[in-house]
CSV table of C-alpha atoms in Angstrom, one decimal:
chain,number,residue,atom,x,y,z
N,1,MET,CA,82.4,67.6,-126.7
N,2,GLU,CA,84.7,70.5,-126.1
N,3,TYR,CA,87.1,71.6,-128.8
N,4,LEU,CA,90.4,73.5,-128.5
N,5,ASP,CA,91.0,76.5,-130.8
N,6,PHE,CA,93.1,74.5,-133.3
N,7,GLU,CA,90.4,71.8,-133.4
N,8,LEU,CA,87.7,74.1,-134.8
N,9,PRO,CA,88.1,72.8,-138.4
N,10,ILE,CA,87.2,69.3,-137.1
N,11,LYS,CA,84.3,70.7,-135.2
N,12,GLU,CA,82.9,72.4,-138.3
N,13,LEU,CA,83.2,69.1,-140.3
N,14,GLU,CA,81.5,67.1,-137.6
N,15,GLU,CA,78.7,69.5,-137.3
N,16,LYS,CA,78.3,69.5,-141.1
N,17,TYR,CA,78.2,65.7,-141.0
N,18,GLN,CA,75.5,65.7,-138.4
N,19,GLN,CA,73.5,68.2,-140.4
N,20,THR,CA,73.7,66.1,-143.5
N,21,LEU,CA,72.5,63.0,-141.6
N,22,ALA,CA,69.6,65.1,-140.2
N,23,ILE,CA,68.6,66.2,-143.7
N,24,GLY,CA,68.7,62.6,-144.9
N,25,SER,CA,66.5,61.3,-142.0
N,26,ASP,CA,64.0,64.2,-142.4
N,27,SER,CA,63.6,63.7,-146.2
N,28,GLU,CA,63.9,61.1,-148.8
N,29,VAL,CA,67.1,62.6,-150.2
N,30,ASP,CA,70.0,60.1,-150.4
N,31,VAL,CA,72.9,61.7,-148.6
N,32,THR,CA,75.2,58.6,-148.6
N,33,ALA,CA,77.7,60.0,-151.1
N,34,THR,CA,77.9,63.4,-149.3
N,35,CYS,CA,78.4,61.7,-146.0
N,36,LYS,CA,81.3,59.7,-147.4
N,37,GLN,CA,82.9,62.8,-148.8
N,38,ILE,CA,82.7,64.5,-145.4
N,39,GLU,CA,84.0,61.5,-143.6
N,40,LYS,CA,87.0,61.3,-145.9
N,41,LYS,CA,87.7,65.0,-145.5
N,42,LEU,CA,87.3,64.7,-141.7
N,43,LYS,CA,89.7,61.8,-141.5
N,44,ALA,CA,92.3,63.8,-143.6
N,45,THR,CA,91.8,66.9,-141.4
N,46,ARG,CA,92.3,64.9,-138.2
N,47,LYS,CA,95.4,63.3,-139.6
N,48,GLU,CA,96.8,66.7,-140.6
N,49,ILE,CA,96.0,68.5,-137.4
N,50,TYR,CA,97.0,65.8,-134.8
N,51,GLY,CA,100.0,64.7,-136.9
N,52,ASN,CA,101.6,68.2,-136.7
N,53,LEU,CA,100.9,69.5,-133.2
N,54,THR,CA,103.2,72.2,-131.9
N,55,PRO,CA,104.6,72.0,-128.3
N,56,TRP,CA,102.1,74.5,-127.1
N,57,GLN,CA,99.2,72.5,-128.7
N,58,ARG,CA,100.5,69.4,-126.8
N,59,VAL,CA,100.3,71.5,-123.6
N,60,GLN,CA,96.7,72.4,-124.5
N,61,MET,CA,95.9,68.7,-125.2
N,62,SER,CA,97.3,67.7,-121.8
N,63,ARG,CA,94.9,70.2,-120.1
N,64,HIS,CA,91.8,69.2,-122.1
N,65,PRO,CA,88.9,69.4,-119.7
N,66,ALA,CA,87.6,66.0,-121.0
N,67,ARG,CA,90.9,64.3,-120.5
N,68,PRO,CA,90.9,61.4,-118.0
N,69,TYR,CA,92.5,62.0,-114.6
N,70,THR,CA,94.3,59.8,-112.2
N,71,LEU,CA,91.2,58.3,-110.5
N,72,ASP,CA,89.7,57.6,-113.9
N,73,TYR,CA,92.7,55.5,-114.8
N,74,ILE,CA,92.8,53.7,-111.5
N,75,LYS,CA,89.1,52.9,-111.3
N,76,ALA,CA,89.1,51.7,-114.9
N,77,ILE,CA,92.2,49.6,-114.5
N,78,CYS,CA,91.6,48.2,-111.0
N,79,GLY,CA,87.8,48.1,-110.8
N,80,ASP,CA,86.4,47.0,-107.4
N,81,THR,CA,89.9,46.1,-106.1
N,82,TRP,CA,90.8,49.8,-105.6
N,83,LEU,CA,91.2,50.7,-101.9
N,84,GLU,CA,92.1,54.3,-101.3
N,85,LEU,CA,94.3,55.1,-98.3
N,86,HIS,CA,94.4,58.5,-96.6
N,87,GLY,CA,96.5,60.9,-94.5
N,88,ASP,CA,100.2,61.5,-93.8
N,89,ARG,CA,99.8,60.8,-90.0
N,90,GLY,CA,101.1,64.3,-89.3
N,91,VAL,CA,98.9,67.1,-90.6
N,92,LYS,CA,95.9,66.0,-92.7
N,93,ASP,CA,94.8,64.2,-95.8
N,94,ASP,CA,95.8,66.1,-98.9
N,95,LYS,CA,93.0,65.7,-101.5
N,96,ALA,CA,95.3,66.7,-104.3
N,97,MET,CA,97.4,63.6,-103.8
N,98,ILE,CA,95.6,60.3,-103.8
N,99,GLY,CA,97.0,56.8,-103.2
N,100,GLY,CA,96.0,53.3,-102.4
N,101,LEU,CA,96.1,49.6,-103.3
N,102,GLY,CA,94.7,48.1,-106.4
N,103,LYS,CA,95.1,45.1,-108.7
N,104,ILE,CA,95.7,44.6,-112.3
N,105,GLY,CA,94.8,41.0,-112.9
N,106,ASP,CA,96.2,39.1,-110.0
N,107,GLN,CA,99.1,41.5,-109.3
N,108,SER,CA,98.7,44.2,-106.5
N,109,PHE,CA,100.1,47.7,-107.0
N,110,MET,CA,100.4,50.8,-104.8
N,111,PHE,CA,99.0,53.6,-107.0
N,112,ILE,CA,99.9,57.2,-106.2
N,113,GLY,CA,99.1,60.3,-108.2
N,114,GLN,CA,97.8,63.8,-108.3
N,115,GLN,CA,94.1,64.2,-108.9
N,116,LYS,CA,92.4,67.3,-110.5
N,117,GLY,CA,88.8,68.2,-110.5
N,118,PHE,CA,86.3,68.2,-113.3
N,119,ASN,CA,84.2,71.2,-112.3
N,120,THR,CA,84.6,74.3,-110.1
N,121,LYS,CA,83.6,72.5,-106.9
N,122,THR,CA,85.9,69.5,-107.3
N,123,ARG,CA,88.8,71.6,-108.6
N,124,GLN,CA,88.7,73.6,-105.4
N,125,TYR,CA,88.3,70.4,-103.4
N,126,ARG,CA,91.4,68.9,-105.1
N,127,ASN,CA,93.3,72.2,-105.0
N,128,PHE,CA,93.6,72.0,-108.8
N,129,GLY,CA,96.0,69.0,-108.5
N,130,MET,CA,98.6,71.0,-106.6
N,131,ALA,CA,99.7,69.0,-103.5
N,132,ASN,CA,100.8,70.4,-100.2
N,133,PRO,CA,103.7,69.0,-98.2
N,134,GLU,CA,101.4,66.6,-96.5
N,135,GLY,CA,100.4,65.2,-99.9
N,136,TYR,CA,104.1,64.3,-100.6
N,137,ARG,CA,104.5,62.9,-97.1
N,138,LYS,CA,101.4,60.8,-97.6
N,139,ALA,CA,102.9,59.5,-100.9
N,140,LEU,CA,106.1,58.6,-99.1
N,141,ARG,CA,104.2,56.8,-96.3
N,142,LEU,CA,102.4,54.7,-98.9
N,143,MET,CA,105.6,54.0,-100.8
N,144,LYS,CA,107.3,52.8,-97.6
N,145,SER,CA,104.3,50.6,-96.8
N,146,ALA,CA,104.5,49.1,-100.3
N,147,GLU,CA,108.3,48.5,-99.8
N,148,LYS,CA,107.5,46.7,-96.5
N,149,PHE,CA,105.1,44.3,-98.1
N,150,GLY,CA,106.9,43.9,-101.4
N,151,VAL,CA,104.2,45.7,-103.5
N,152,PRO,CA,105.4,47.5,-106.7
N,153,VAL,CA,104.6,51.2,-106.9
N,154,VAL,CA,102.8,53.0,-109.8
N,155,CYS,CA,102.9,56.8,-109.9
N,156,LEU,CA,100.5,58.7,-112.2
N,157,ILE,CA,101.6,62.3,-112.7
N,158,ASP,CA,99.3,65.1,-113.7
N,159,THR,CA,100.0,68.4,-111.9
N,160,PRO,CA,100.6,72.1,-112.8
N,161,GLY,CA,103.1,72.0,-109.9
N,162,ALA,CA,103.3,71.7,-106.1
N,163,TYR,CA,101.1,74.2,-104.2
N,164,PRO,CA,103.2,77.5,-103.9
N,165,GLY,CA,101.3,79.0,-101.0
N,166,LEU,CA,102.8,80.5,-97.9
N,167,GLU,CA,101.4,77.8,-95.6
N,168,ALA,CA,102.9,75.1,-97.8
N,169,GLU,CA,106.3,76.7,-97.6
N,170,GLU,CA,105.9,77.0,-93.8
N,171,ARG,CA,105.2,73.3,-93.5
N,172,GLY,CA,108.3,72.4,-95.6
N,173,GLN,CA,107.2,72.0,-99.2
N,174,GLY,CA,110.8,71.9,-100.6
N,175,GLU,CA,112.0,69.4,-97.9
N,176,ALA,CA,109.0,67.1,-98.5
N,177,ILE,CA,109.7,66.9,-102.3
N,178,ALA,CA,113.5,66.5,-101.8
N,179,ARG,CA,112.9,63.8,-99.2
N,180,ASN,CA,110.6,61.9,-101.7
N,181,ILE,CA,113.3,62.1,-104.4
N,182,LEU,CA,115.9,60.7,-102.1
N,183,GLU,CA,113.8,57.9,-100.8
N,184,MET,CA,112.5,56.9,-104.2
N,185,THR,CA,116.0,56.5,-105.5
N,186,ARG,CA,116.6,53.7,-102.9
N,187,LEU,CA,113.1,52.2,-102.6
N,188,LYS,CA,113.5,48.4,-102.8
N,189,VAL,CA,110.5,47.6,-105.0
N,190,PRO,CA,109.9,48.4,-108.7
N,191,ILE,CA,108.6,51.9,-109.4
N,192,ILE,CA,106.8,52.7,-112.6
N,193,VAL,CA,106.0,56.3,-113.3
N,194,MET,CA,103.5,57.4,-116.0
N,195,ILE,CA,102.9,61.0,-117.0
N,196,ILE,CA,99.3,61.2,-118.0
N,197,GLY,CA,98.8,65.0,-118.2
N,198,GLU,CA,100.9,67.9,-117.0
N,199,GLY,CA,104.3,67.1,-115.4
N,200,ALA,CA,105.4,70.5,-114.0
N,201,SER,CA,108.3,71.4,-111.8
N,202,GLY,CA,109.0,69.8,-108.4
N,203,GLY,CA,105.3,68.9,-108.1
N,204,ALA,CA,106.0,66.2,-110.7
N,205,LEU,CA,109.5,65.3,-109.4
N,206,GLY,CA,108.1,64.6,-105.9
N,207,ILE,CA,106.6,61.3,-107.2
N,208,GLY,CA,108.5,61.1,-110.5
N,209,VAL,CA,111.6,59.0,-109.8
N,210,GLY,CA,111.2,55.5,-111.2
N,211,ASP,CA,112.8,52.5,-112.8
N,212,ARG,CA,110.6,53.1,-115.8
N,213,VAL,CA,109.2,56.6,-116.8
N,214,ILE,CA,106.6,56.6,-119.5
N,215,MET,CA,104.9,59.6,-121.1
N,216,LEU,CA,101.6,59.5,-122.9
N,217,GLU,CA,101.9,61.1,-126.3
N,218,ASN,CA,100.1,64.4,-125.6
N,219,THR,CA,101.7,65.2,-122.3
N,220,TRP,CA,104.6,67.4,-121.2
N,221,CYS,CA,107.2,67.6,-118.5
N,222,SER,CA,109.3,70.6,-117.6
N,223,VAL,CA,110.9,72.5,-114.8
N,224,ILE,CA,108.4,75.3,-115.4
N,225,SER,CA,105.2,75.9,-117.4
N,226,PRO,CA,105.3,77.8,-120.7
N,227,GLU,CA,103.2,80.6,-119.2
N,228,SER,CA,105.4,81.1,-116.2
N,229,CYS,CA,108.5,80.9,-118.4
N,230,SER,CA,107.1,83.6,-120.7
N,231,SER,CA,106.2,85.8,-117.7
N,232,ILE,CA,109.7,85.6,-116.4
N,233,LEU,CA,111.6,86.1,-119.7
N,234,TRP,CA,109.2,88.5,-121.4
N,235,ARG,CA,107.1,89.9,-118.5
N,236,SER,CA,104.0,88.7,-120.3
N,237,TRP,CA,102.1,85.4,-121.0
N,238,GLU,CA,101.7,86.3,-124.6
N,239,PHE,CA,105.0,84.5,-125.5
N,240,LYS,CA,103.9,81.1,-124.1
N,241,GLU,CA,104.1,79.5,-127.5
N,242,GLN,CA,107.7,80.5,-128.0
N,243,ALA,CA,108.5,79.4,-124.4
N,244,ALA,CA,106.9,76.0,-125.1
N,245,ASP,CA,109.1,75.6,-128.1
N,246,ALA,CA,112.3,76.6,-126.2
N,247,LEU,CA,111.6,74.4,-123.1
N,248,LYS,CA,111.7,71.1,-125.1
N,249,LEU,CA,108.9,69.8,-123.0
N,250,THR,CA,107.1,67.3,-125.2
N,251,ALA,CA,107.3,63.5,-124.9
N,252,THR,CA,109.4,63.4,-128.1
N,253,ASP,CA,111.9,65.9,-126.7
N,254,MET,CA,112.1,64.0,-123.4
N,255,LYS,CA,112.7,60.7,-125.1
N,256,LYS,CA,115.3,62.2,-127.3
N,257,MET,CA,117.2,63.5,-124.3
N,258,LYS,CA,116.8,60.1,-122.6
N,259,LEU,CA,114.9,61.5,-119.7
N,260,VAL,CA,112.0,59.1,-120.2
N,261,ASP,CA,111.9,55.5,-121.3
N,262,GLU,CA,108.9,55.2,-123.5
N,263,ILE,CA,106.2,57.2,-125.3
N,264,LEU,CA,102.7,55.6,-125.2
N,265,LYS,CA,100.6,56.4,-128.2
N,266,GLU,CA,97.2,57.9,-127.7
N,267,PRO,CA,94.1,57.5,-129.8
N,268,VAL,CA,93.8,60.0,-132.7
N,269,GLY,CA,92.5,63.2,-131.1
N,270,GLY,CA,93.8,62.5,-127.6
N,271,ALA,CA,93.2,60.2,-124.7
N,272,HIS,CA,89.7,61.6,-124.1
N,273,THR,CA,88.4,60.6,-127.5
N,274,ASN,CA,88.7,56.9,-126.7
N,275,ARG,CA,89.0,56.3,-123.0
N,276,PRO,CA,88.6,52.5,-123.0
N,277,ASP,CA,91.5,52.1,-125.5
N,278,THR,CA,93.6,54.5,-123.5
N,279,PHE,CA,93.0,52.6,-120.2
N,280,LYS,CA,93.8,49.3,-121.9
N,281,ALA,CA,97.0,50.7,-123.3
N,282,VAL,CA,98.1,52.1,-119.9
N,283,SER,CA,97.2,48.9,-118.1
N,284,ALA,CA,99.1,46.7,-120.6
N,285,CYS,CA,102.1,49.1,-120.4
N,286,ILE,CA,102.3,48.9,-116.6
N,287,LEU,CA,102.2,45.1,-116.6
N,288,ARG,CA,104.8,44.8,-119.4
N,289,HIS,CA,107.3,46.9,-117.5
N,290,TYR,CA,106.6,45.2,-114.2
N,291,GLU,CA,107.3,41.8,-115.9
N,292,GLU,CA,110.7,43.2,-116.8
N,293,LEU,CA,111.5,44.6,-113.4
N,294,LYS,CA,110.2,41.9,-111.1
N,295,VAL,CA,113.0,39.5,-112.0
N,296,LEU,CA,115.6,41.9,-110.5
N,297,LYS,CA,116.6,41.6,-106.9
N,298,ALA,CA,116.3,44.6,-104.7
N,299,PRO,CA,120.1,45.6,-104.7
N,300,GLU,CA,120.2,45.3,-108.5
N,301,LEU,CA,117.0,47.3,-108.9
N,302,VAL,CA,118.3,50.2,-106.7
N,303,GLU,CA,121.7,50.2,-108.4
N,304,GLN,CA,120.2,50.4,-111.9
N,305,ARG,CA,117.8,53.2,-110.8
N,306,MET,CA,120.6,55.2,-109.3
N,307,ASP,CA,122.8,54.7,-112.3
N,308,LYS,CA,120.0,55.8,-114.6
N,309,TYR,CA,119.6,59.1,-112.9
N,310,CYS,CA,123.3,59.7,-112.3
N,311,ASN,CA,123.9,59.4,-116.0
N,312,MET,CA,121.3,62.0,-116.9
N,313,GLY,CA,122.8,65.3,-118.2
N,314,VAL,CA,126.2,63.6,-118.9
N,315,TYR,CA,127.5,64.6,-122.3
N,316,LYS,CA,130.7,64.5,-124.3
N,317,GLU,CA,132.1,67.5,-126.2
């Protein structure tokens, strides 16, 4: 188990608990009372820490190395029904953007999302979850296929941003993202978007337009990462915590500004501490929103989606 810096008090208590159990098993000393005291303190410490996370700590939680990624969710939710599809039919298959068909129960969905790696080799293979233009064009191809066959689309967002390299710009990174945003607004099937980790910049927006947008509790969404914001404003990454506060990037902030529709609670300690419960909650959430959307006819679905995004940013003085 890996711990973030603010989780160190929890780590110390858990280690103390294990040491106490070891003493009890190696000797005839009754450690029951001591264990109960540590458990009580551990529960209180967890509640205090995770109940008062700062925006920057939420960002750290979204990047936790043990946190489940897109394929973890898809394989847990869809099981053997998952069929991955590849390529944009133009350049190549972008490994940072994955997509394919899968079932939740008896209902088929087209799943699309960014995939990060879990070690150095897979992170390089997946380009750290930063998709190239061909990744966004692959996503659009799959969305159009889903539209053709009347299959709802589920987008799982977890990216530090679209790949900013020279070759990506040469192949039309901005155009690819803009095209996806345009086409998603008028896609004639339900689109459910779920932010499961980082939702940064245009990289997230490229698959982020939906009838329902849901954020997991310990995720963030912003036009720029706190580190990049800090480096622009203060010429240093040292002010990333202040930047995170100012950006209003947490799920609570996004819901307050009516930019997302729902915040999905995570197990205490984050999604990685209880993966099965997290997967069940995500699966149930997708089905619940689909049940609400499937009764709408295509013109009504598109009209509501366009109205939703046109009304964002409107305010009265």
